[in-house]
Amino acid sequence: MDFALSDSQRTLRKTIMSFAREQIAPGASERDATGVWDQELWDSIGKLGVLGIPIPEKYGGLGADAVTTMVALEALGEGGMDTGLCVSIGAHMVLVEVPLWLFGTDSQKQHYLPRLCSGSQIGAFALTEPEAGSDAASLRTSMRQEAEHFVLNGAKTFITNAPRADVLIAFATRDRKLGAEGISSFVVEKGTPGFRVGRTLAKMGNHSTPTGEVFFDDCIVAKTAMLGGDGRGFTDVAATAMVWERAILFAGVLGVLQGTMQMVLEYASQRRQFNRRIADFQMVKSKLADMSVQIHAARLLSYHAAWCLDQGAMANFYASVSKLFTTETAIGVLQNAMEIYGGYGYMKDYPIERIYREMAITPVGGGTSSIHRLIIAHQLLEDFRAGAD
Ligand SMILES: Cc1cc2nc3c(=O)[nH]c(=O)nc-3n(C[C@H](O)[C@H](O)[C@H](O)COP(=O)(O)OP(=O)(O)OC[C@H]3O[C@@H](n4cnc5c(N)ncnc54)[C@H](O)[C@@H]3O)c2cc1C
C-alpha cells in the first residue's frame, strides 16, 4: 500500500494550488456577497485543463484516473477556499462529463465532451424534482416517444449550474409504474423548443454556484439525444454519476477544510487572551487535534473511495461511507473553527462565517446523511446474509 502521491500528481497539485490561490481565493468573499457568476474565472479554470481531468485526451480531457482527479479538486478547494465554485466544477465534471464519457454514443462524446472539458459549455444534471428528492426514482417528468423524437414534460428543481448551463442531462419516465426501469436520460441543450430555465434559487450559502429550476413543456428532443439506452437512465446513468459524485465531488470540500485548518492554526497562534496565545490553552489544542484527526480520516476515506472507483470494486459502498463521513466532519470542523475564532468567527470580516454557511448543505446535497446510512447498512446486511447462507 502506497500513500504517496506520484511526481506528476504532486506537480498537478502544486500547479492547481498556486492557480487557485492567485485566481480563486481573492474573489471568494465578493462572489459570496454578490452571487455574481464569474465567467472569466470559469474560462481560466477551463484553460488550465481542470474541468476535463478524468476525461480521455481524445475528447479534450487530461485522461487522469479518479485518484488524480481527487488530487486536483482537493487542491482547487484548498487554494481557492470557495466551496460553491468547487460544487459547480464538480457537478459539471462528475455529473455531466463522466456519464457522457461512460454512456454516450461516439457522436455524443465527440460533440459535447471537448466543449465541456474546455469550459466553453457548462453542464448541469437535472434529476431532482419538487416531489422527488431522496426518492429520486419516483420522478414525474414524462417522456413520450413519437415517430422522430421524444417529448418531455415536467419540472426539476435544485439544479446546480442550471441558470448558466448550455447542456443538461435530464431524466424522465416512460411510465411511473415501471419505477427506476422506466427512466431514461437525455442530453438537452439550452434553446431546445419547450425547454425553459426558471428561477435562480436564493440560498443560505455557496453563492458562487448558481442553483435553479428547469421546465420541460412539450420539449422536443431528438432520438439521438437519449443517453445510455431506453430505461437505463436511472439504473446506469444516474447511478454511476451519483457514485462519482459521492466519491469525488466532495474533494473540493476536503480542500476547503484543510485551508480552514491552516487559518485556524494561524488565528489561534496570534490571538491572545489572559496574556497568552489562545493556542496555548489545552482546550483549544484539543479542538485543533480533533479537527486535524477528522480531516485526515475524511481524506483517507475519500482517497480510498476514489481508488475503489479506479479499481471498479465496491465503489458504491465506499463512496457513501466517504460522503457521509466527509460532510458530517465538515460541520464539526467548522463548528470548532467558529469556537476558536470566538465572536470574530461569526462576523463577515472573517471567512469562517462564509465557509460555515457553505458547508451547512454538504450533508444534504448528493444524498442526505440518512440516505447514505441506509445505503451502507443495506449493503452490510446483504453481505452478512450472503455470508450466512
Ligand atoms: C444546493 C443544492 C444543489 C443541488 N444540486 C442538485 C443537482 O445538481 N441535481 C440534482 O438532481 N439535484 C440536486 N440537488 C438536490 C439534492 O440531491 C436533494 O436536495 C437531496 O437529494 C434531498 O432531497 P430533498 O431536498 O427533496 O429532501 P427530502 O428527500 O424531502 O428529504 C427530507 C428529509 O427526509 C429524510 N428522508 C427522506 N427519505 C428518507 C428515508 N427513506 N429514510 C430516512 N430519512 C429519509 C431526508 O434524509 C431528509 O432529512 C441539490 C440540492 C441542493 C440543496
CSV table of C-alpha atoms and ligand atoms in Angstrom, one decimal:
chain,number,residue,atom,x,y,z
A,1,MET,CA,0.0,0.0,0.0
A,2,ASP,CA,1.5,3.3,-1.1
A,3,PHE,CA,0.0,6.6,0.3
A,4,ALA,CA,2.5,8.8,-1.5
A,5,LEU,CA,1.4,11.0,-4.5
A,6,SER,CA,3.3,10.3,-7.7
A,7,ASP,CA,5.6,13.0,-9.1
A,8,SER,CA,3.0,14.0,-11.7
A,9,GLN,CA,0.3,14.2,-9.0
A,10,ARG,CA,2.5,16.4,-6.9
A,11,THR,CA,3.2,18.7,-9.8
A,12,LEU,CA,-0.5,18.9,-10.6
A,13,ARG,CA,-1.4,19.7,-7.0
A,14,LYS,CA,1.2,22.5,-6.9
A,15,THR,CA,0.1,24.0,-10.2
A,16,ILE,CA,-3.6,24.0,-9.2
A,17,MET,CA,-2.9,25.2,-5.7
A,18,SER,CA,-1.0,28.2,-6.9
A,19,PHE,CA,-3.6,29.0,-9.6
A,20,ALA,CA,-6.4,28.8,-7.0
A,21,ARG,CA,-4.5,31.0,-4.5
A,22,GLU,CA,-3.9,33.6,-7.1
A,23,GLN,CA,-7.2,33.5,-9.2
A,24,ILE,CA,-9.9,32.0,-7.0
A,25,ALA,CA,-9.3,32.9,-3.3
A,26,PRO,CA,-9.1,36.7,-3.7
A,27,GLY,CA,-12.6,36.9,-5.1
A,28,ALA,CA,-14.3,34.3,-2.9
A,29,SER,CA,-15.9,36.7,-0.4
A,30,GLU,CA,-17.1,39.0,-3.1
A,31,ARG,CA,-18.7,36.2,-5.1
A,32,ASP,CA,-20.4,35.2,-1.9
A,33,ALA,CA,-21.6,38.7,-1.2
A,34,THR,CA,-22.9,39.4,-4.8
A,35,GLY,CA,-23.7,36.0,-6.1
A,36,VAL,CA,-22.4,37.1,-9.5
A,37,TRP,CA,-21.2,34.3,-11.7
A,38,ASP,CA,-17.6,34.9,-12.8
A,39,GLN,CA,-17.4,33.7,-16.4
A,40,GLU,CA,-13.8,34.9,-16.8
A,41,LEU,CA,-12.8,32.8,-13.8
A,42,TRP,CA,-14.6,29.8,-15.2
A,43,ASP,CA,-12.9,30.3,-18.6
A,44,SER,CA,-9.5,30.4,-17.0
A,45,ILE,CA,-10.2,27.2,-15.0
A,46,GLY,CA,-11.1,25.6,-18.3
A,47,LYS,CA,-7.9,26.8,-19.9
A,48,LEU,CA,-5.9,25.3,-17.0
A,49,GLY,CA,-7.4,21.9,-18.0
A,50,VAL,CA,-9.1,21.2,-14.7
A,51,LEU,CA,-12.6,20.9,-16.0
A,52,GLY,CA,-11.9,17.7,-18.0
A,53,ILE,CA,-9.4,16.0,-15.8
A,54,PRO,CA,-10.9,12.4,-15.8
A,55,ILE,CA,-12.0,12.6,-19.5
A,56,PRO,CA,-9.8,10.8,-22.1
A,57,GLU,CA,-7.4,13.1,-24.0
A,58,LYS,CA,-9.1,12.3,-27.4
A,59,TYR,CA,-12.2,14.1,-26.1
A,60,GLY,CA,-10.3,17.1,-24.7
A,61,GLY,CA,-9.6,16.0,-21.2
A,62,LEU,CA,-6.4,15.0,-19.4
A,63,GLY,CA,-7.2,11.3,-19.1
A,64,ALA,CA,-6.5,11.2,-15.4
A,65,ASP,CA,-7.7,8.4,-13.0
A,66,ALA,CA,-10.2,9.1,-10.2
A,67,VAL,CA,-7.5,9.4,-7.5
A,68,THR,CA,-5.7,12.1,-9.6
A,69,THR,CA,-9.0,13.9,-10.2
A,70,MET,CA,-9.4,13.9,-6.5
A,71,VAL,CA,-5.9,15.4,-6.0
A,72,ALA,CA,-6.8,18.2,-8.5
A,73,LEU,CA,-10.2,19.1,-7.0
A,74,GLU,CA,-8.8,19.0,-3.5
A,75,ALA,CA,-6.1,21.4,-4.5
A,76,LEU,CA,-8.7,23.7,-6.1
A,77,GLY,CA,-10.6,23.8,-2.8
A,78,GLU,CA,-7.6,24.3,-0.6
A,79,GLY,CA,-6.1,27.0,-2.7
A,80,GLY,CA,-9.3,28.7,-3.6
A,81,MET,CA,-11.4,28.4,-0.4
A,82,ASP,CA,-14.6,28.7,-2.4
A,83,THR,CA,-16.9,25.6,-1.8
A,84,GLY,CA,-19.6,26.9,-4.2
A,85,LEU,CA,-17.2,27.1,-7.1
A,86,CYS,CA,-16.0,23.6,-6.3
A,87,VAL,CA,-19.6,22.4,-6.4
A,88,SER,CA,-20.2,24.0,-9.8
A,89,ILE,CA,-17.0,22.4,-11.2
A,90,GLY,CA,-17.7,19.0,-9.6
A,91,ALA,CA,-21.3,18.9,-10.9
A,92,HIS,CA,-20.1,19.9,-14.4
A,93,MET,CA,-17.4,17.2,-14.3
A,94,VAL,CA,-18.7,14.2,-12.5
A,95,LEU,CA,-22.4,14.5,-13.1
A,96,VAL,CA,-22.3,15.6,-16.8
A,97,GLU,CA,-18.9,14.9,-18.4
A,98,VAL,CA,-18.4,11.5,-16.7
A,99,PRO,CA,-21.8,10.0,-17.7
A,100,LEU,CA,-21.4,11.3,-21.2
A,101,TRP,CA,-18.0,9.7,-21.4
A,102,LEU,CA,-19.1,6.4,-19.9
A,103,PHE,CA,-22.6,6.1,-21.6
A,104,GLY,CA,-22.5,8.5,-24.6
A,105,THR,CA,-22.5,7.4,-28.2
A,106,ASP,CA,-19.4,8.3,-30.2
A,107,SER,CA,-21.2,11.3,-31.7
A,108,GLN,CA,-22.4,12.5,-28.3
A,109,LYS,CA,-18.9,12.2,-26.9
A,110,GLN,CA,-17.3,13.9,-29.9
A,111,HIS,CA,-19.9,16.7,-29.9
A,112,TYR,CA,-20.2,17.6,-26.2
A,113,LEU,CA,-17.1,16.5,-24.3
A,114,PRO,CA,-14.5,18.8,-25.9
A,115,ARG,CA,-16.7,21.8,-25.2
A,116,LEU,CA,-17.4,20.8,-21.7
A,117,CYS,CA,-13.7,20.0,-21.0
A,118,SER,CA,-12.6,23.4,-22.3
A,119,GLY,CA,-15.4,25.1,-20.3
A,120,SER,CA,-16.9,26.8,-23.4
A,121,GLN,CA,-20.1,25.0,-22.4
A,122,ILE,CA,-21.4,24.5,-18.9
A,123,GLY,CA,-23.2,21.3,-17.8
A,124,ALA,CA,-26.0,20.5,-15.3
A,125,PHE,CA,-27.6,17.3,-14.1
A,126,ALA,CA,-31.3,17.5,-13.7
A,127,LEU,CA,-32.7,14.7,-11.7
A,128,THR,CA,-34.3,16.2,-8.6
A,129,GLU,CA,-37.9,17.4,-8.8
A,130,PRO,CA,-40.2,19.2,-6.3
A,131,GLU,CA,-41.8,15.9,-5.3
A,132,ALA,CA,-38.8,13.6,-5.9
A,133,GLY,CA,-35.7,14.3,-3.8
A,134,SER,CA,-34.3,11.4,-1.8
A,135,ASP,CA,-36.8,9.1,-3.6
A,136,ALA,CA,-35.4,10.3,-7.0
A,137,ALA,CA,-36.7,7.3,-8.9
A,138,SER,CA,-40.3,8.4,-8.2
A,139,LEU,CA,-39.8,11.4,-10.6
A,140,ARG,CA,-42.7,12.6,-12.7
A,141,THR,CA,-41.1,14.3,-15.6
A,142,SER,CA,-42.5,12.3,-18.5
A,143,MET,CA,-41.1,11.1,-21.8
A,144,ARG,CA,-43.4,10.3,-24.8
A,145,GLN,CA,-42.0,8.7,-27.9
A,146,GLU,CA,-43.2,10.0,-31.3
A,147,ALA,CA,-42.1,8.9,-34.7
A,148,GLU,CA,-39.0,11.1,-35.0
A,149,HIS,CA,-38.4,12.3,-31.5
A,150,PHE,CA,-39.2,12.3,-27.7
A,151,VAL,CA,-41.5,14.8,-26.0
A,152,LEU,CA,-40.6,15.7,-22.4
A,153,ASN,CA,-42.9,17.3,-19.8
A,154,GLY,CA,-42.1,18.2,-16.2
A,155,ALA,CA,-40.2,20.3,-13.7
A,156,LYS,CA,-36.8,20.0,-12.0
A,157,THR,CA,-35.5,21.9,-9.0
A,158,PHE,CA,-32.3,22.5,-7.0
A,159,ILE,CA,-30.2,22.0,-10.2
A,160,THR,CA,-26.6,23.1,-9.8
A,161,ASN,CA,-25.5,25.3,-12.7
A,162,ALA,CA,-29.0,25.4,-14.3
A,163,PRO,CA,-29.1,29.1,-14.7
A,164,ARG,CA,-25.8,29.1,-16.7
A,165,ALA,CA,-26.0,25.7,-18.3
A,166,ASP,CA,-25.7,25.1,-22.0
A,167,VAL,CA,-26.1,21.3,-21.7
A,168,LEU,CA,-28.2,19.3,-19.3
A,169,ILE,CA,-28.6,15.6,-18.6
A,170,ALA,CA,-32.3,15.3,-17.8
A,171,PHE,CA,-34.2,12.3,-16.5
A,172,ALA,CA,-37.8,11.4,-17.5
A,173,THR,CA,-40.0,8.4,-17.1
A,174,ARG,CA,-41.9,6.5,-19.7
A,175,ASP,CA,-44.4,5.2,-17.1
A,176,ARG,CA,-44.1,5.8,-13.4
A,177,LYS,CA,-45.4,2.2,-12.7
A,178,LEU,CA,-42.1,0.9,-14.1
A,179,GLY,CA,-40.1,2.6,-11.3
A,180,ALA,CA,-36.4,3.0,-11.9
A,181,GLU,CA,-36.6,0.8,-15.0
A,182,GLY,CA,-38.9,3.3,-16.7
A,183,ILE,CA,-36.5,6.2,-16.5
A,184,SER,CA,-34.3,7.3,-19.4
A,185,SER,CA,-31.9,10.2,-19.6
A,186,PHE,CA,-31.5,12.8,-22.4
A,187,VAL,CA,-28.9,15.4,-23.3
A,188,VAL,CA,-30.9,18.6,-23.6
A,189,GLU,CA,-29.4,21.8,-24.9
A,190,LYS,CA,-30.3,25.3,-23.9
A,191,GLY,CA,-32.5,26.7,-26.6
A,192,THR,CA,-34.3,23.4,-27.3
A,193,PRO,CA,-38.0,24.2,-28.0
A,194,GLY,CA,-40.1,23.7,-24.9
A,195,PHE,CA,-37.1,23.9,-22.5
A,196,ARG,CA,-37.1,26.7,-20.1
A,197,VAL,CA,-34.9,27.8,-17.2
A,198,GLY,CA,-36.9,29.0,-14.2
A,199,ARG,CA,-35.8,30.9,-11.1
A,200,THR,CA,-32.3,31.1,-9.8
A,201,LEU,CA,-32.9,30.0,-6.2
A,202,ALA,CA,-31.8,32.2,-3.3
A,203,LYS,CA,-29.6,30.1,-0.9
A,204,MET,CA,-28.0,30.4,2.5
A,205,GLY,CA,-24.5,30.0,1.1
A,206,ASN,CA,-22.5,28.8,-1.9
A,207,HIS,CA,-23.5,31.9,-3.8
A,208,SER,CA,-20.8,31.4,-6.3
A,209,THR,CA,-22.6,28.3,-7.7
A,210,PRO,CA,-26.0,29.1,-9.3
A,211,THR,CA,-28.8,26.7,-8.4
A,212,GLY,CA,-32.1,26.8,-10.3
A,213,GLU,CA,-35.2,25.3,-11.7
A,214,VAL,CA,-35.8,24.0,-15.2
A,215,PHE,CA,-39.0,23.2,-17.0
A,216,PHE,CA,-39.9,20.9,-19.9
A,217,ASP,CA,-43.2,22.0,-21.7
A,218,ASP,CA,-43.7,19.7,-24.6
A,219,CYS,CA,-39.9,19.8,-25.0
A,220,ILE,CA,-38.9,18.1,-28.2
A,221,VAL,CA,-35.6,16.2,-28.2
A,222,ALA,CA,-34.2,14.1,-31.0
A,223,LYS,CA,-34.0,10.3,-30.6
A,224,THR,CA,-30.2,10.7,-30.7
A,225,ALA,CA,-30.4,12.8,-27.5
A,226,MET,CA,-31.1,9.7,-25.4
A,227,LEU,CA,-28.1,8.9,-23.2
A,228,GLY,CA,-27.4,5.3,-22.1
A,229,GLY,CA,-30.3,3.4,-23.7
A,230,ASP,CA,-34.0,3.2,-23.1
A,231,GLY,CA,-34.9,2.6,-19.5
A,232,ARG,CA,-31.2,2.8,-18.4
A,233,GLY,CA,-31.3,6.4,-17.3
A,234,PHE,CA,-31.6,5.8,-13.6
A,235,THR,CA,-30.1,2.3,-13.2
A,236,ASP,CA,-27.0,3.1,-15.2
A,237,VAL,CA,-26.5,6.7,-15.9
A,238,ALA,CA,-27.7,8.4,-12.7
A,239,ALA,CA,-26.5,5.5,-10.5
A,240,THR,CA,-22.9,5.8,-11.9
A,241,ALA,CA,-22.9,9.6,-11.9
A,242,MET,CA,-24.0,9.6,-8.2
A,243,VAL,CA,-21.2,7.2,-7.2
A,244,TRP,CA,-18.7,9.5,-8.9
A,245,GLU,CA,-20.4,12.5,-7.2
A,246,ARG,CA,-20.2,10.9,-3.7
A,247,ALA,CA,-16.6,9.7,-4.2
A,248,ILE,CA,-15.1,12.7,-6.0
A,249,LEU,CA,-17.2,15.8,-5.8
A,250,PHE,CA,-16.5,16.4,-2.1
A,251,ALA,CA,-12.8,16.6,-2.7
A,252,GLY,CA,-13.3,20.3,-3.0
A,253,VAL,CA,-14.9,20.3,0.4
A,254,LEU,CA,-11.9,18.4,1.8
A,255,GLY,CA,-9.6,21.0,0.3
A,256,VAL,CA,-11.5,23.9,1.9
A,257,LEU,CA,-11.4,22.1,5.3
A,258,GLN,CA,-7.6,21.8,5.1
A,259,GLY,CA,-7.4,25.5,4.2
A,260,THR,CA,-9.7,26.2,7.2
A,261,MET,CA,-7.3,24.2,9.4
A,262,GLN,CA,-4.4,26.5,8.3
A,263,MET,CA,-6.4,29.6,9.0
A,264,VAL,CA,-7.4,28.4,12.5
A,265,LEU,CA,-3.8,27.5,13.3
A,266,GLU,CA,-2.7,31.0,12.3
A,267,TYR,CA,-5.5,32.7,14.3
A,268,ALA,CA,-5.0,30.6,17.4
A,269,SER,CA,-1.3,31.4,17.3
A,270,GLN,CA,-1.9,35.1,17.1
A,271,ARG,CA,-5.0,35.8,19.3
A,272,ARG,CA,-4.1,36.5,22.9
A,273,GLN,CA,-6.3,36.2,26.0
A,274,PHE,CA,-5.3,36.1,29.6
A,275,ASN,CA,-1.9,37.2,28.4
A,276,ARG,CA,-1.3,34.0,26.4
A,277,ARG,CA,-1.8,32.9,22.9
A,278,ILE,CA,-5.1,31.0,22.8
A,279,ALA,CA,-3.3,28.1,21.1
A,280,ASP,CA,-1.5,27.6,24.4
A,281,PHE,CA,-4.8,26.7,26.2
A,282,GLN,CA,-5.2,22.9,26.4
A,283,MET,CA,-8.9,23.0,25.4
A,284,VAL,CA,-8.0,25.0,22.2
A,285,LYS,CA,-5.3,22.4,21.5
A,286,SER,CA,-7.8,19.7,22.0
A,287,LYS,CA,-10.0,21.2,19.3
A,288,LEU,CA,-7.1,21.6,16.9
A,289,ALA,CA,-6.2,18.0,17.4
A,290,ASP,CA,-9.8,16.8,16.8
A,291,MET,CA,-10.1,18.9,13.7
A,292,SER,CA,-6.9,17.6,12.3
A,293,VAL,CA,-7.8,13.9,13.0
A,294,GLN,CA,-11.2,14.3,11.5
A,295,ILE,CA,-9.9,15.9,8.3
A,296,HIS,CA,-7.2,13.3,8.0
A,297,ALA,CA,-9.7,10.5,8.4
A,298,ALA,CA,-12.0,12.1,5.8
A,299,ARG,CA,-9.1,12.4,3.4
A,300,LEU,CA,-8.2,8.7,3.8
A,301,LEU,CA,-11.8,7.6,3.3
A,302,SER,CA,-12.1,9.9,0.2
A,303,TYR,CA,-9.0,8.7,-1.4
A,304,HIS,CA,-9.9,5.1,-0.7
A,305,ALA,CA,-13.3,5.7,-2.4
A,306,ALA,CA,-11.6,7.3,-5.4
A,307,TRP,CA,-9.2,4.3,-5.6
A,308,CYS,CA,-12.2,1.9,-5.5
A,309,LEU,CA,-13.7,3.8,-8.5
A,310,ASP,CA,-10.4,3.2,-10.3
A,311,GLN,CA,-10.4,-0.5,-9.3
A,312,GLY,CA,-14.1,-0.9,-10.1
A,313,ALA,CA,-14.6,-2.5,-6.7
A,314,MET,CA,-17.2,-1.7,-4.1
A,315,ALA,CA,-17.2,1.9,-5.2
A,316,ASN,CA,-20.9,2.4,-4.4
A,317,PHE,CA,-20.4,1.4,-0.7
A,318,TYR,CA,-17.2,3.3,-0.1
A,319,ALA,CA,-18.5,6.4,-1.9
A,320,SER,CA,-21.4,6.5,0.6
A,321,VAL,CA,-19.0,5.9,3.5
A,322,SER,CA,-16.7,8.7,2.4
A,323,LYS,CA,-19.5,11.2,1.5
A,324,LEU,CA,-21.3,10.6,4.9
A,325,PHE,CA,-18.1,11.0,6.9
A,326,THR,CA,-16.6,13.9,5.0
A,327,THR,CA,-19.7,16.1,5.0
A,328,GLU,CA,-20.5,15.4,8.7
A,329,THR,CA,-16.9,16.1,9.5
A,330,ALA,CA,-17.1,19.4,7.6
A,331,ILE,CA,-19.8,20.6,10.0
A,332,GLY,CA,-17.8,19.5,13.1
A,333,VAL,CA,-14.6,21.1,11.8
A,334,LEU,CA,-16.4,24.4,11.1
A,335,GLN,CA,-18.1,24.4,14.5
A,336,ASN,CA,-14.7,24.0,16.2
A,337,ALA,CA,-13.2,26.7,13.9
A,338,MET,CA,-16.0,29.1,14.8
A,339,GLU,CA,-15.5,28.5,18.5
A,340,ILE,CA,-11.7,29.0,18.2
A,341,TYR,CA,-12.3,32.3,16.4
A,342,GLY,CA,-14.8,33.3,19.1
A,343,GLY,CA,-17.2,36.1,18.2
A,344,TYR,CA,-15.0,37.0,15.2
A,345,GLY,CA,-15.8,33.7,13.6
A,346,TYR,CA,-19.4,34.9,13.4
A,347,MET,CA,-18.6,38.1,11.7
A,348,LYS,CA,-18.4,38.7,8.0
A,349,ASP,CA,-15.0,40.3,8.4
A,350,TYR,CA,-13.5,36.8,8.7
A,351,PRO,CA,-14.0,33.9,6.2
A,352,ILE,CA,-15.2,31.3,8.8
A,353,GLU,CA,-18.8,32.7,8.7
A,354,ARG,CA,-19.0,32.2,4.9
A,355,ILE,CA,-17.3,28.8,4.9
A,356,TYR,CA,-19.6,27.6,7.7
A,357,ARG,CA,-22.7,28.6,5.6
A,358,GLU,CA,-21.2,26.8,2.6
A,359,MET,CA,-20.6,23.6,4.5
A,360,ALA,CA,-24.0,23.5,6.0
A,361,ILE,CA,-25.6,22.0,2.9
A,362,THR,CA,-23.0,19.3,2.3
A,363,PRO,CA,-24.7,16.6,4.4
A,364,VAL,CA,-27.8,17.1,2.2
A,365,GLY,CA,-26.7,17.6,-1.4
A,366,GLY,CA,-25.6,14.4,-3.1
A,367,GLY,CA,-27.9,12.4,-1.0
A,368,THR,CA,-28.6,13.1,2.7
A,369,SER,CA,-26.7,11.6,5.5
A,370,SER,CA,-29.7,9.4,6.4
A,371,ILE,CA,-29.9,8.1,2.9
A,372,HIS,CA,-26.2,7.2,3.0
A,373,ARG,CA,-26.6,5.4,6.3
A,374,LEU,CA,-29.4,3.4,4.7
A,375,ILE,CA,-27.2,2.5,1.7
A,376,ILE,CA,-24.3,1.5,4.0
A,377,ALA,CA,-26.5,-0.6,6.3
A,378,HIS,CA,-28.3,-2.2,3.4
A,379,GLN,CA,-25.0,-3.4,1.9
A,380,LEU,CA,-23.7,-4.6,5.2
A,381,LEU,CA,-26.8,-6.7,5.9
A,382,GLU,CA,-26.9,-8.0,2.4
A,383,ASP,CA,-23.2,-9.1,2.7
A,384,PHE,CA,-23.8,-10.6,6.1
A,385,ARG,CA,-26.8,-12.6,5.0
A,386,ALA,CA,-25.0,-13.8,1.9
A,387,GLY,CA,-22.1,-14.9,4.1
A,388,ALA,CA,-24.6,-16.7,6.4
A,389,ASP,CA,-26.3,-18.6,3.6
B,1,LIG,C1,-27.6,23.4,-3.2
B,1,LIG,C2,-28.1,22.1,-3.8
B,1,LIG,C3,-27.7,21.7,-5.0
B,1,LIG,C4,-28.3,20.6,-5.6
B,1,LIG,N1,-27.8,20.2,-6.8
B,1,LIG,C5,-28.5,19.2,-7.5
B,1,LIG,C6,-28.2,18.9,-8.9
B,1,LIG,O1,-27.3,19.5,-9.5
B,1,LIG,N2,-29.0,18.0,-9.5
B,1,LIG,C7,-30.0,17.3,-8.8
B,1,LIG,O2,-30.7,16.5,-9.5
B,1,LIG,N3,-30.3,17.5,-7.5
B,1,LIG,C8,-29.6,18.5,-6.8
B,1,LIG,N4,-29.8,18.8,-5.5
B,1,LIG,C9,-30.9,18.0,-4.8
B,1,LIG,C10,-30.4,17.1,-3.7
B,1,LIG,O3,-29.8,16.0,-4.2
B,1,LIG,C11,-31.6,16.9,-2.8
B,1,LIG,O4,-31.9,18.1,-2.1
B,1,LIG,C12,-31.4,15.7,-1.8
B,1,LIG,O5,-31.2,14.5,-2.5
B,1,LIG,C13,-32.5,15.6,-0.8
B,1,LIG,O6,-33.8,15.7,-1.4
B,1,LIG,P1,-34.8,16.7,-0.8
B,1,LIG,O7,-34.2,18.0,-0.7
B,1,LIG,O8,-36.1,16.7,-1.7
B,1,LIG,O9,-35.2,16.2,0.6
B,1,LIG,P2,-36.2,15.0,1.0
B,1,LIG,O10,-36.0,13.8,0.2
B,1,LIG,O11,-37.6,15.6,1.1
B,1,LIG,O12,-35.8,14.7,2.5
B,1,LIG,C14,-36.2,15.4,3.6
B,1,LIG,C15,-35.7,14.7,4.9
B,1,LIG,O13,-36.3,13.4,4.9
B,1,LIG,C16,-35.3,12.4,5.1
B,1,LIG,N5,-35.6,11.2,4.4
B,1,LIG,C17,-36.2,11.1,3.1
B,1,LIG,N6,-36.3,9.8,2.8
B,1,LIG,C18,-35.9,9.1,3.9
B,1,LIG,C19,-35.8,7.7,4.2
B,1,LIG,N7,-36.1,6.7,3.3
B,1,LIG,N8,-35.3,7.3,5.4
B,1,LIG,C20,-34.9,8.2,6.3
B,1,LIG,N9,-35.0,9.6,6.1
B,1,LIG,C21,-35.5,10.0,4.9
B,1,LIG,C22,-34.0,13.0,4.5
B,1,LIG,O14,-32.9,12.4,5.0
B,1,LIG,C23,-34.2,14.5,4.9
B,1,LIG,O15,-33.7,14.6,6.2
B,1,LIG,C24,-29.3,19.9,-4.9
B,1,LIG,C25,-29.7,20.3,-3.6
B,1,LIG,C26,-29.2,21.4,-3.1
B,1,LIG,C27,-29.7,21.9,-1.8
